mmCIF file with all atom_site columns, C-alpha atoms in Angstrom:
data_model
loop_
_atom_site.group_PDB
_atom_site.id
_atom_site.type_symbol
_atom_site.label_atom_id
_atom_site.label_alt_id
_atom_site.label_comp_id
_atom_site.label_asym_id
_atom_site.label_entity_id
_atom_site.label_seq_id
_atom_site.pdbx_PDB_ins_code
_atom_site.Cartn_x
_atom_site.Cartn_y
_atom_site.Cartn_z
_atom_site.occupancy
_atom_site.B_iso_or_equiv
_atom_site.pdbx_formal_charge
_atom_site.auth_seq_id
_atom_site.auth_comp_id
_atom_site.auth_asym_id
_atom_site.auth_atom_id
_atom_site.pdbx_PDB_model_num
ATOM 1   C CA . MET N 1 1   ? 9.836   -7.229  -17.495 1.00 0.00 ? 985  MET N CA 1
ATOM 2   C CA . SER N 1 2   ? 12.219  -5.070  -19.551 1.00 0.00 ? 986  SER N CA 1
ATOM 3   C CA . GLY N 1 3   ? 9.878   -5.237  -22.607 1.00 0.00 ? 987  GLY N CA 1
ATOM 4   C CA . ASN N 1 4   ? 6.896   -3.806  -20.703 1.00 0.00 ? 988  ASN N CA 1
ATOM 5   C CA . LYS N 1 5   ? 5.979   -0.162  -20.379 1.00 0.00 ? 989  LYS N CA 1
ATOM 6   C CA . CYS N 1 6   ? 5.519   1.839   -17.190 1.00 0.00 ? 990  CYS N CA 1
ATOM 7   C CA . ARG N 1 7   ? 1.835   2.523   -16.483 1.00 0.00 ? 991  ARG N CA 1
ATOM 8   C CA . ASN N 1 8   ? 2.783   5.902   -15.014 1.00 0.00 ? 992  ASN N CA 1
ATOM 9   C CA . CYS N 1 9   ? 5.128   7.499   -17.565 1.00 0.00 ? 993  CYS N CA 1
ATOM 10  C CA . GLY N 1 10  ? 5.255   5.043   -20.500 1.00 0.00 ? 994  GLY N CA 1
ATOM 11  C CA . SER N 1 11  ? 8.995   4.393   -20.195 1.00 0.00 ? 995  SER N CA 1
ATOM 12  C CA . THR N 1 12  ? 10.388  0.975   -21.103 1.00 0.00 ? 996  THR N CA 1
ATOM 13  C CA . ASN N 1 13  ? 13.343  1.406   -18.732 1.00 0.00 ? 997  ASN N CA 1
ATOM 14  C CA . ILE N 1 14  ? 12.156  -1.100  -16.099 1.00 0.00 ? 998  ILE N CA 1
ATOM 15  C CA . GLU N 1 15  ? 14.435  -2.682  -13.482 1.00 0.00 ? 999  GLU N CA 1
ATOM 16  C CA . THR N 1 16  ? 13.402  -6.061  -12.100 1.00 0.00 ? 1000 THR N CA 1
ATOM 17  C CA . ASP N 1 17  ? 15.247  -7.224  -8.995  1.00 0.00 ? 1001 ASP N CA 1
ATOM 18  C CA . PRO N 1 18  ? 14.420  -10.768 -7.844  1.00 0.00 ? 1002 PRO N CA 1
ATOM 19  C CA . GLY N 1 19  ? 16.346  -10.169 -4.601  1.00 0.00 ? 1003 GLY N CA 1
ATOM 20  C CA . ARG N 1 20  ? 13.993  -7.360  -3.605  1.00 0.00 ? 1004 ARG N CA 1
ATOM 21  C CA . GLY N 1 21  ? 11.028  -8.977  -5.316  1.00 0.00 ? 1005 GLY N CA 1
ATOM 22  C CA . ASP N 1 22  ? 9.993   -5.893  -7.266  1.00 0.00 ? 1006 ASP N CA 1
ATOM 23  C CA . ALA N 1 23  ? 9.950   -4.197  -10.652 1.00 0.00 ? 1007 ALA N CA 1
ATOM 24  C CA . ILE N 1 24  ? 10.495  -0.421  -10.717 1.00 0.00 ? 1008 ILE N CA 1
ATOM 25  C CA . CYS N 1 25  ? 10.469  2.168   -13.508 1.00 0.00 ? 1009 CYS N CA 1
ATOM 26  C CA . ILE N 1 26  ? 13.909  3.801   -13.583 1.00 0.00 ? 1010 ILE N CA 1
ATOM 27  C CA . GLU N 1 27  ? 12.539  7.003   -15.131 1.00 0.00 ? 1011 GLU N CA 1
ATOM 28  C CA . CYS N 1 28  ? 9.811   7.954   -12.620 1.00 0.00 ? 1012 CYS N CA 1
ATOM 29  C CA . GLY N 1 29  ? 10.284  5.503   -9.715  1.00 0.00 ? 1013 GLY N CA 1
ATOM 30  C CA . PHE N 1 30  ? 6.807   3.950   -10.081 1.00 0.00 ? 1014 PHE N CA 1
ATOM 31  C CA . VAL N 1 31  ? 6.622   0.470   -8.521  1.00 0.00 ? 1015 VAL N CA 1
ATOM 32  C CA . LEU N 1 32  ? 5.124   -1.804  -11.197 1.00 0.00 ? 1016 LEU N CA 1
ATOM 33  C CA . GLU N 1 33  ? 5.296   -5.009  -9.161  1.00 0.00 ? 1017 GLU N CA 1
ATOM 34  C CA . ASP N 1 34  ? 6.087   -5.393  -5.500  1.00 0.00 ? 1018 ASP N CA 1
ATOM 35  C CA . SER N 1 35  ? 5.557   -9.088  -4.832  1.00 0.00 ? 1019 SER N CA 1
ATOM 36  C CA . VAL N 1 36  ? 7.392   -10.868 -7.616  1.00 0.00 ? 1020 VAL N CA 1
ATOM 37  C CA . ILE N 1 37  ? 7.659   -14.552 -6.784  1.00 0.00 ? 1021 ILE N CA 1
ATOM 38  C CA . ILE N 1 38  ? 10.432  -16.543 -8.420  1.00 0.00 ? 1022 ILE N CA 1
ATOM 39  C CA . SER N 1 39  ? 9.533   -20.181 -9.057  1.00 0.00 ? 1023 SER N CA 1
ATOM 40  C CA . GLN N 1 40  ? 12.987  -21.427 -10.058 1.00 0.00 ? 1024 GLN N CA 1
ATOM 41  C CA . THR N 1 41  ? 15.175  -23.510 -7.779  1.00 0.00 ? 1025 THR N CA 1
ATOM 42  C CA . THR N 1 42  ? 18.627  -22.167 -6.919  1.00 0.00 ? 1026 THR N CA 1
ATOM 43  C CA . PHE N 1 43  ? 21.319  -23.562 -4.654  1.00 0.00 ? 1027 PHE N CA 1
ATOM 44  C CA . GLU N 1 44  ? 24.110  -21.953 -2.682  1.00 0.00 ? 1028 GLU N CA 1
ATOM 45  C CA . GLU N 1 45  ? 27.132  -23.242 -0.815  1.00 0.00 ? 1029 GLU N CA 1
ATOM 46  C CA . SER N 1 46  ? 27.582  -22.402 2.869   1.00 0.00 ? 1030 SER N CA 1
ATOM 47  C CA . SER N 1 47  ? 30.930  -21.561 4.479   1.00 0.00 ? 1031 SER N CA 1
ATOM 48  C CA . SER N 1 48  ? 31.234  -25.172 5.664   1.00 0.00 ? 1032 SER N CA 1
ATOM 49  C CA . GLY N 1 49  ? 30.853  -26.482 2.108   1.00 0.00 ? 1033 GLY N CA 1
ATOM 50  C CA . LYS N 1 50  ? 27.315  -27.774 2.418   1.00 0.00 ? 1034 LYS N CA 1
ATOM 51  C CA . VAL N 1 51  ? 24.974  -27.104 -0.506  1.00 0.00 ? 1035 VAL N CA 1
ATOM 52  C CA . ARG N 1 52  ? 21.464  -25.971 0.311   1.00 0.00 ? 1036 ARG N CA 1
ATOM 53  C CA . ASN N 1 53  ? 18.400  -24.717 -1.503  1.00 0.00 ? 1037 ASN N CA 1
ATOM 54  C CA . SER N 1 54  ? 18.038  -20.916 -1.317  1.00 0.00 ? 1038 SER N CA 1
ATOM 55  C CA . GLY N 1 55  ? 14.759  -19.051 -0.931  1.00 0.00 ? 1039 GLY N CA 1
ATOM 56  C CA . PHE N 1 56  ? 11.630  -19.523 1.118   1.00 0.00 ? 1040 PHE N CA 1
ATOM 57  C CA . PHE N 1 57  ? 8.533   -21.658 0.886   1.00 0.00 ? 1041 PHE N CA 1
ATOM 58  C CA . VAL N 1 58  ? 5.388   -19.595 0.247   1.00 0.00 ? 1042 VAL N CA 1
ATOM 59  C CA . GLY N 1 59  ? 2.168   -21.404 1.075   1.00 0.00 ? 1043 GLY N CA 1
ATOM 60  C CA . ASN N 1 60  ? -1.074  -21.119 -0.903  1.00 0.00 ? 1044 ASN N CA 1
ATOM 61  C CA . ASP N 1 61  ? -2.753  -19.359 2.006   1.00 0.00 ? 1045 ASP N CA 1
ATOM 62  C CA . SER N 1 62  ? 0.041   -16.820 2.526   1.00 0.00 ? 1046 SER N CA 1
ATOM 63  C CA . THR N 1 63  ? -1.318  -13.268 2.853   1.00 0.00 ? 1047 THR N CA 1
ATOM 64  C CA . GLY N 1 64  ? 1.770   -11.170 3.511   1.00 0.00 ? 1048 GLY N CA 1
ATOM 65  C CA . GLY N 1 65  ? 4.899   -10.339 1.627   1.00 0.00 ? 1049 GLY N CA 1
ATOM 66  C CA . ALA N 1 66  ? 8.462   -10.377 2.818   1.00 0.00 ? 1050 ALA N CA 1
ATOM 67  C CA . THR N 1 67  ? 8.966   -8.874  6.250   1.00 0.00 ? 1051 THR N CA 1
ATOM 68  C CA . ASN N 1 68  ? 12.257  -7.125  5.622   1.00 0.00 ? 1052 ASN N CA 1
ATOM 69  C CA . PHE N 1 69  ? 14.264  -6.420  2.502   1.00 0.00 ? 1053 PHE N CA 1
ATOM 70  C CA . GLY N 1 70  ? 17.233  -4.942  4.391   1.00 0.00 ? 1054 GLY N CA 1
ATOM 71  C CA . ALA N 1 71  ? 18.625  -1.512  3.599   1.00 0.00 ? 1055 ALA N CA 1
ATOM 72  C CA . PRO N 1 72  ? 16.328  1.136   2.108   1.00 0.00 ? 1056 PRO N CA 1
ATOM 73  C CA . TYR N 1 73  ? 16.065  1.186   -1.665  1.00 0.00 ? 1057 TYR N CA 1
ATOM 74  C CA . TYR N 1 74  ? 16.600  4.391   -3.618  1.00 0.00 ? 1058 TYR N CA 1
ATOM 75  C CA . ALA N 1 75  ? 15.288  5.179   -7.112  1.00 0.00 ? 1059 ALA N CA 1
ATOM 76  C CA . ASN N 1 76  ? 16.141  8.486   -8.766  1.00 0.00 ? 1060 ASN N CA 1
ATOM 77  C CA . GLY N 1 77  ? 17.370  9.802   -5.412  1.00 0.00 ? 1061 GLY N CA 1
ATOM 78  C CA . LYS N 1 78  ? 14.088  8.973   -3.631  1.00 0.00 ? 1062 LYS N CA 1
ATOM 79  C CA . GLU N 1 79  ? 13.777  6.369   -0.924  1.00 0.00 ? 1063 GLU N CA 1
ATOM 80  C CA . SER N 1 80  ? 11.161  3.692   -1.631  1.00 0.00 ? 1064 SER N CA 1
ATOM 81  C CA . ARG N 1 81  ? 9.152   4.887   1.395   1.00 0.00 ? 1065 ARG N CA 1
ATOM 82  C CA . GLY N 1 82  ? 8.873   8.312   -0.219  1.00 0.00 ? 1066 GLY N CA 1
ATOM 83  C CA . ILE N 1 83  ? 7.661   6.696   -3.417  1.00 0.00 ? 1067 ILE N CA 1
ATOM 84  C CA . THR N 1 84  ? 5.108   4.675   -1.463  1.00 0.00 ? 1068 THR N CA 1
ATOM 85  C CA . ILE N 1 85  ? 3.757   7.811   0.226   1.00 0.00 ? 1069 ILE N CA 1
ATOM 86  C CA . GLN N 1 86  ? 3.727   9.696   -3.083  1.00 0.00 ? 1070 GLN N CA 1
ATOM 87  C CA . ASN N 1 87  ? 1.708   6.878   -4.701  1.00 0.00 ? 1071 ASN N CA 1
ATOM 88  C CA . ALA N 1 88  ? -0.638  6.799   -1.696  1.00 0.00 ? 1072 ALA N CA 1
ATOM 89  C CA . ARG N 1 89  ? -1.195  10.561  -1.991  1.00 0.00 ? 1073 ARG N CA 1
ATOM 90  C CA . LYS N 1 90  ? -2.119  10.119  -5.658  1.00 0.00 ? 1074 LYS N CA 1
ATOM 91  C CA . GLY N 1 91  ? -4.554  7.306   -4.846  1.00 0.00 ? 1075 GLY N CA 1
ATOM 92  C CA . ILE N 1 92  ? -6.122  9.180   -1.928  1.00 0.00 ? 1076 ILE N CA 1
ATOM 93  C CA . THR N 1 93  ? -6.468  12.371  -3.983  1.00 0.00 ? 1077 THR N CA 1
ATOM 94  C CA . HIS N 1 94  ? -8.099  10.456  -6.826  1.00 0.00 ? 1078 HIS N CA 1
ATOM 95  C CA . LEU N 1 95  ? -10.545 8.754   -4.445  1.00 0.00 ? 1079 LEU N CA 1
ATOM 96  C CA . CYS N 1 96  ? -11.406 12.041  -2.748  1.00 0.00 ? 1080 CYS N CA 1
ATOM 97  C CA . LEU N 1 97  ? -12.123 13.683  -6.109  1.00 0.00 ? 1081 LEU N CA 1
ATOM 98  C CA . GLN N 1 98  ? -14.385 10.761  -7.052  1.00 0.00 ? 1082 GLN N CA 1
ATOM 99  C CA . LEU N 1 99  ? -16.266 11.268  -3.777  1.00 0.00 ? 1083 LEU N CA 1
ATOM 100 C CA . GLY N 1 100 ? -16.550 15.022  -4.372  1.00 0.00 ? 1084 GLY N CA 1
ATOM 101 C CA . ILE N 1 101 ? -14.080 15.912  -1.616  1.00 0.00 ? 1085 ILE N CA 1
ATOM 102 C CA . THR N 1 102 ? -12.052 18.864  -2.871  1.00 0.00 ? 1086 THR N CA 1
ATOM 103 C CA . ASN N 1 103 ? -10.846 20.247  0.465   1.00 0.00 ? 1087 ASN N CA 1
ATOM 104 C CA . GLN N 1 104 ? -7.039  19.848  0.425   1.00 0.00 ? 1088 GLN N CA 1
ATOM 105 C CA . SER N 1 105 ? -6.844  19.675  4.214   1.00 0.00 ? 1089 SER N CA 1
ATOM 106 C CA . LEU N 1 106 ? -9.045  16.546  4.214   1.00 0.00 ? 1090 LEU N CA 1
ATOM 107 C CA . ILE N 1 107 ? -6.734  14.952  1.651   1.00 0.00 ? 1091 ILE N CA 1
ATOM 108 C CA . ASP N 1 108 ? -3.709  15.877  3.792   1.00 0.00 ? 1092 ASP N CA 1
ATOM 109 C CA . ILE N 1 109 ? -5.352  14.387  6.905   1.00 0.00 ? 1093 ILE N CA 1
ATOM 110 C CA . SER N 1 110 ? -6.017  11.144  5.000   1.00 0.00 ? 1094 SER N CA 1
ATOM 111 C CA . VAL N 1 111 ? -2.389  10.999  3.847   1.00 0.00 ? 1095 VAL N CA 1
ATOM 112 C CA . ASN N 1 112 ? -1.244  11.543  7.435   1.00 0.00 ? 1096 ASN N CA 1
ATOM 113 C CA . PHE N 1 113 ? -3.399  8.598   8.567   1.00 0.00 ? 1097 PHE N CA 1
ATOM 114 C CA . TYR N 1 114 ? -1.793  6.543   5.800   1.00 0.00 ? 1098 TYR N CA 1
ATOM 115 C CA . LYS N 1 115 ? 1.676   7.526   7.059   1.00 0.00 ? 1099 LYS N CA 1
ATOM 116 C CA . MET N 1 116 ? 0.682   6.477   10.587  1.00 0.00 ? 1100 MET N CA 1
ATOM 117 C CA . ALA N 1 117 ? -0.562  3.113   9.292   1.00 0.00 ? 1101 ALA N CA 1
ATOM 118 C CA . LEU N 1 118 ? 2.656   2.699   7.310   1.00 0.00 ? 1102 LEU N CA 1
ATOM 119 C CA . ASN N 1 119 ? 4.765   3.441   10.406  1.00 0.00 ? 1103 ASN N CA 1
ATOM 120 C CA . HIS N 1 120 ? 2.849   0.780   12.360  1.00 0.00 ? 1104 HIS N CA 1
ATOM 121 C CA . HIS N 1 121 ? 3.277   -1.745  9.493   1.00 0.00 ? 1105 HIS N CA 1
ATOM 122 C CA . LEU N 1 122 ? -0.507  -1.970  9.044   1.00 0.00 ? 1106 LEU N CA 1
ATOM 123 C CA . THR N 1 123 ? -0.332  -1.686  5.257   1.00 0.00 ? 1107 THR N CA 1
ATOM 124 C CA . ARG N 1 124 ? 1.616   -4.913  4.782   1.00 0.00 ? 1108 ARG N CA 1
ATOM 125 C CA . GLY N 1 125 ? -0.350  -7.731  3.207   1.00 0.00 ? 1109 GLY N CA 1
ATOM 126 C CA . ARG N 1 126 ? -3.278  -5.484  2.290   1.00 0.00 ? 1110 ARG N CA 1
ATOM 127 C CA . LYS N 1 127 ? -4.225  -4.045  -1.065  1.00 0.00 ? 1111 LYS N CA 1
ATOM 128 C CA . GLN N 1 128 ? -3.187  -0.413  -1.315  1.00 0.00 ? 1112 GLN N CA 1
ATOM 129 C CA . VAL N 1 129 ? -6.652  0.611   -2.461  1.00 0.00 ? 1113 VAL N CA 1
ATOM 130 C CA . HIS N 1 130 ? -8.056  -0.767  0.828   1.00 0.00 ? 1114 HIS N CA 1
ATOM 131 C CA . ASN N 1 131 ? -5.402  1.029   2.878   1.00 0.00 ? 1115 ASN N CA 1
ATOM 132 C CA . GLN N 1 132 ? -6.039  4.335   1.122   1.00 0.00 ? 1116 GLN N CA 1
ATOM 133 C CA . ALA N 1 133 ? -9.820  3.976   1.289   1.00 0.00 ? 1117 ALA N CA 1
ATOM 134 C CA . ALA N 1 134 ? -9.714  3.190   5.024   1.00 0.00 ? 1118 ALA N CA 1
ATOM 135 C CA . CYS N 1 135 ? -7.668  6.348   5.646   1.00 0.00 ? 1119 CYS N CA 1
ATOM 136 C CA . VAL N 1 136 ? -10.147 8.456   3.658   1.00 0.00 ? 1120 VAL N CA 1
ATOM 137 C CA . TYR N 1 137 ? -13.067 6.946   5.587   1.00 0.00 ? 1121 TYR N CA 1
ATOM 138 C CA . ILE N 1 138 ? -11.380 7.627   8.937   1.00 0.00 ? 1122 ILE N CA 1
ATOM 139 C CA . THR N 1 139 ? -11.016 11.262  7.856   1.00 0.00 ? 1123 THR N CA 1
ATOM 140 C CA . CYS N 1 140 ? -14.652 11.410  6.732   1.00 0.00 ? 1124 CYS N CA 1
ATOM 141 C CA . ARG N 1 141 ? -15.838 10.082  10.089  1.00 0.00 ? 1125 ARG N CA 1
ATOM 142 C CA . ILE N 1 142 ? -13.652 12.421  12.146  1.00 0.00 ? 1126 ILE N CA 1
ATOM 143 C CA . GLU N 1 143 ? -14.539 15.463  10.047  1.00 0.00 ? 1127 GLU N CA 1
ATOM 144 C CA . LYS N 1 144 ? -18.232 14.390  10.027  1.00 0.00 ? 1128 LYS N CA 1
ATOM 145 C CA . THR N 1 145 ? -18.728 14.497  6.266   1.00 0.00 ? 1129 THR N CA 1
ATOM 146 C CA . GLN N 1 146 ? -21.768 12.802  4.715   1.00 0.00 ? 1130 GLN N CA 1
ATOM 147 C CA . HIS N 1 147 ? -19.766 9.938   3.187   1.00 0.00 ? 1131 HIS N CA 1
ATOM 148 C CA . MET N 1 148 ? -20.478 6.350   4.185   1.00 0.00 ? 1132 MET N CA 1
ATOM 149 C CA . LEU N 1 149 ? -18.332 3.252   3.867   1.00 0.00 ? 1133 LEU N CA 1
ATOM 150 C CA . ILE N 1 150 ? -20.636 1.875   1.170   1.00 0.00 ? 1134 ILE N CA 1
ATOM 151 C CA . ASP N 1 151 ? -20.080 5.053   -0.895  1.00 0.00 ? 1135 ASP N CA 1
ATOM 152 C CA . ILE N 1 152 ? -16.325 4.438   -0.949  1.00 0.00 ? 1136 ILE N CA 1
ATOM 153 C CA . SER N 1 153 ? -16.872 0.739   -1.651  1.00 0.00 ? 1137 SER N CA 1
ATOM 154 C CA . ASP N 1 154 ? -19.149 1.565   -4.610  1.00 0.00 ? 1138 ASP N CA 1
ATOM 155 C CA . VAL N 1 155 ? -16.744 4.105   -6.105  1.00 0.00 ? 1139 VAL N CA 1
ATOM 156 C CA . LEU N 1 156 ? -13.801 1.698   -5.908  1.00 0.00 ? 1140 LEU N CA 1
ATOM 157 C CA . HIS N 1 157 ? -15.785 -1.492  -6.710  1.00 0.00 ? 1141 HIS N CA 1
ATOM 158 C CA . ILE N 1 158 ? -14.353 -3.291  -3.686  1.00 0.00 ? 1142 ILE N CA 1
ATOM 159 C CA . CYS N 1 159 ? -15.946 -5.438  -0.981  1.00 0.00 ? 1143 CYS N CA 1
ATOM 160 C CA . VAL N 1 160 ? -17.453 -3.271  1.760   1.00 0.00 ? 1144 VAL N CA 1
ATOM 161 C CA . HIS N 1 161 ? -16.752 -5.974  4.358   1.00 0.00 ? 1145 HIS N CA 1
ATOM 162 C CA . GLU N 1 162 ? -13.045 -6.132  3.511   1.00 0.00 ? 1146 GLU N CA 1
ATOM 163 C CA . LEU N 1 163 ? -12.891 -2.336  3.585   1.00 0.00 ? 1147 LEU N CA 1
ATOM 164 C CA . GLY N 1 164 ? -14.668 -2.341  6.952   1.00 0.00 ? 1148 GLY N CA 1
ATOM 165 C CA . ARG N 1 165 ? -12.156 -4.826  8.375   1.00 0.00 ? 1149 ARG N CA 1
ATOM 166 C CA . THR N 1 166 ? -9.257  -2.663  7.216   1.00 0.00 ? 1150 THR N CA 1
ATOM 167 C CA . TYR N 1 167 ? -10.904 0.454   8.685   1.00 0.00 ? 1151 TYR N CA 1
ATOM 168 C CA . LEU N 1 168 ? -11.495 -1.243  12.049  1.00 0.00 ? 1152 LEU N CA 1
ATOM 169 C CA . ARG N 1 169 ? -7.947  -2.619  12.166  1.00 0.00 ? 1153 ARG N CA 1
ATOM 170 C CA . PHE N 1 170 ? -6.506  0.835   11.497  1.00 0.00 ? 1154 PHE N CA 1
ATOM 171 C CA . THR N 1 171 ? -8.667  2.615   14.094  1.00 0.00 ? 1155 THR N CA 1
ATOM 172 C CA . GLN N 1 172 ? -7.946  0.002   16.772  1.00 0.00 ? 1156 GLN N CA 1
ATOM 173 C CA . ALA N 1 173 ? -4.201  -0.214  16.144  1.00 0.00 ? 1157 ALA N CA 1
ATOM 174 C CA . LEU N 1 174 ? -3.778  3.568   15.913  1.00 0.00 ? 1158 LEU N CA 1
ATOM 175 C CA . CYS N 1 175 ? -6.060  4.207   18.935  1.00 0.00 ? 1159 CYS N CA 1
ATOM 176 C CA . ILE N 1 176 ? -8.314  6.566   16.984  1.00 0.00 ? 1160 ILE N CA 1
ATOM 177 C CA . ASN N 1 177 ? -11.613 7.397   18.681  1.00 0.00 ? 1161 ASN N CA 1
ATOM 178 C CA . ILE N 1 178 ? -14.244 7.730   15.970  1.00 0.00 ? 1162 ILE N CA 1
ATOM 179 C CA . PRO N 1 179 ? -17.306 9.863   16.756  1.00 0.00 ? 1163 PRO N CA 1
ATOM 180 C CA . VAL N 1 180 ? -20.684 8.108   16.714  1.00 0.00 ? 1164 VAL N CA 1
ATOM 181 C CA . VAL N 1 181 ? -22.782 8.807   13.614  1.00 0.00 ? 1165 VAL N CA 1
ATOM 182 C CA . GLY N 1 182 ? -26.343 10.058  13.932  1.00 0.00 ? 1166 GLY N CA 1
ATOM 183 C CA . LYS N 1 183 ? -28.310 11.615  16.789  1.00 0.00 ? 1167 LYS N CA 1
#
């Protein structure tokens, strides 16, 4: 990974850590890969002297990543959670601008929904674009804008059904009462 360039800042200073399963730009903190899977076999010796294979089996139908990497990771003085929220804010802002939403308070509300979903571990195993889009749609419904789920799906070129499932999961898990459209 060290020969690649960062998509965010263009730096070639990339740190790949197989233990964490990620690749991060050292210059700006951008996460280039967050689910690196190592396919090599390694062995370790236990305290009793037994040798065992290290790592975990990942099935073909696996949908989630690792459940816990341990202590928080810091890059350039920022915790990885802060980087995740910063990247989500960028994605949400970009989506809102594509939809013609320029009101900063609507963007902030969407980011707050994303933070709530992150706190409840709802973003794990889902594409970030789906997570961000679901948060924007929740905001659109609550604030009664004219945007529909299909509009967001068209702008992002993603499956409307998958986006709908993410939206419903978020609203149910976060106990958000969405106003009825129409009438």
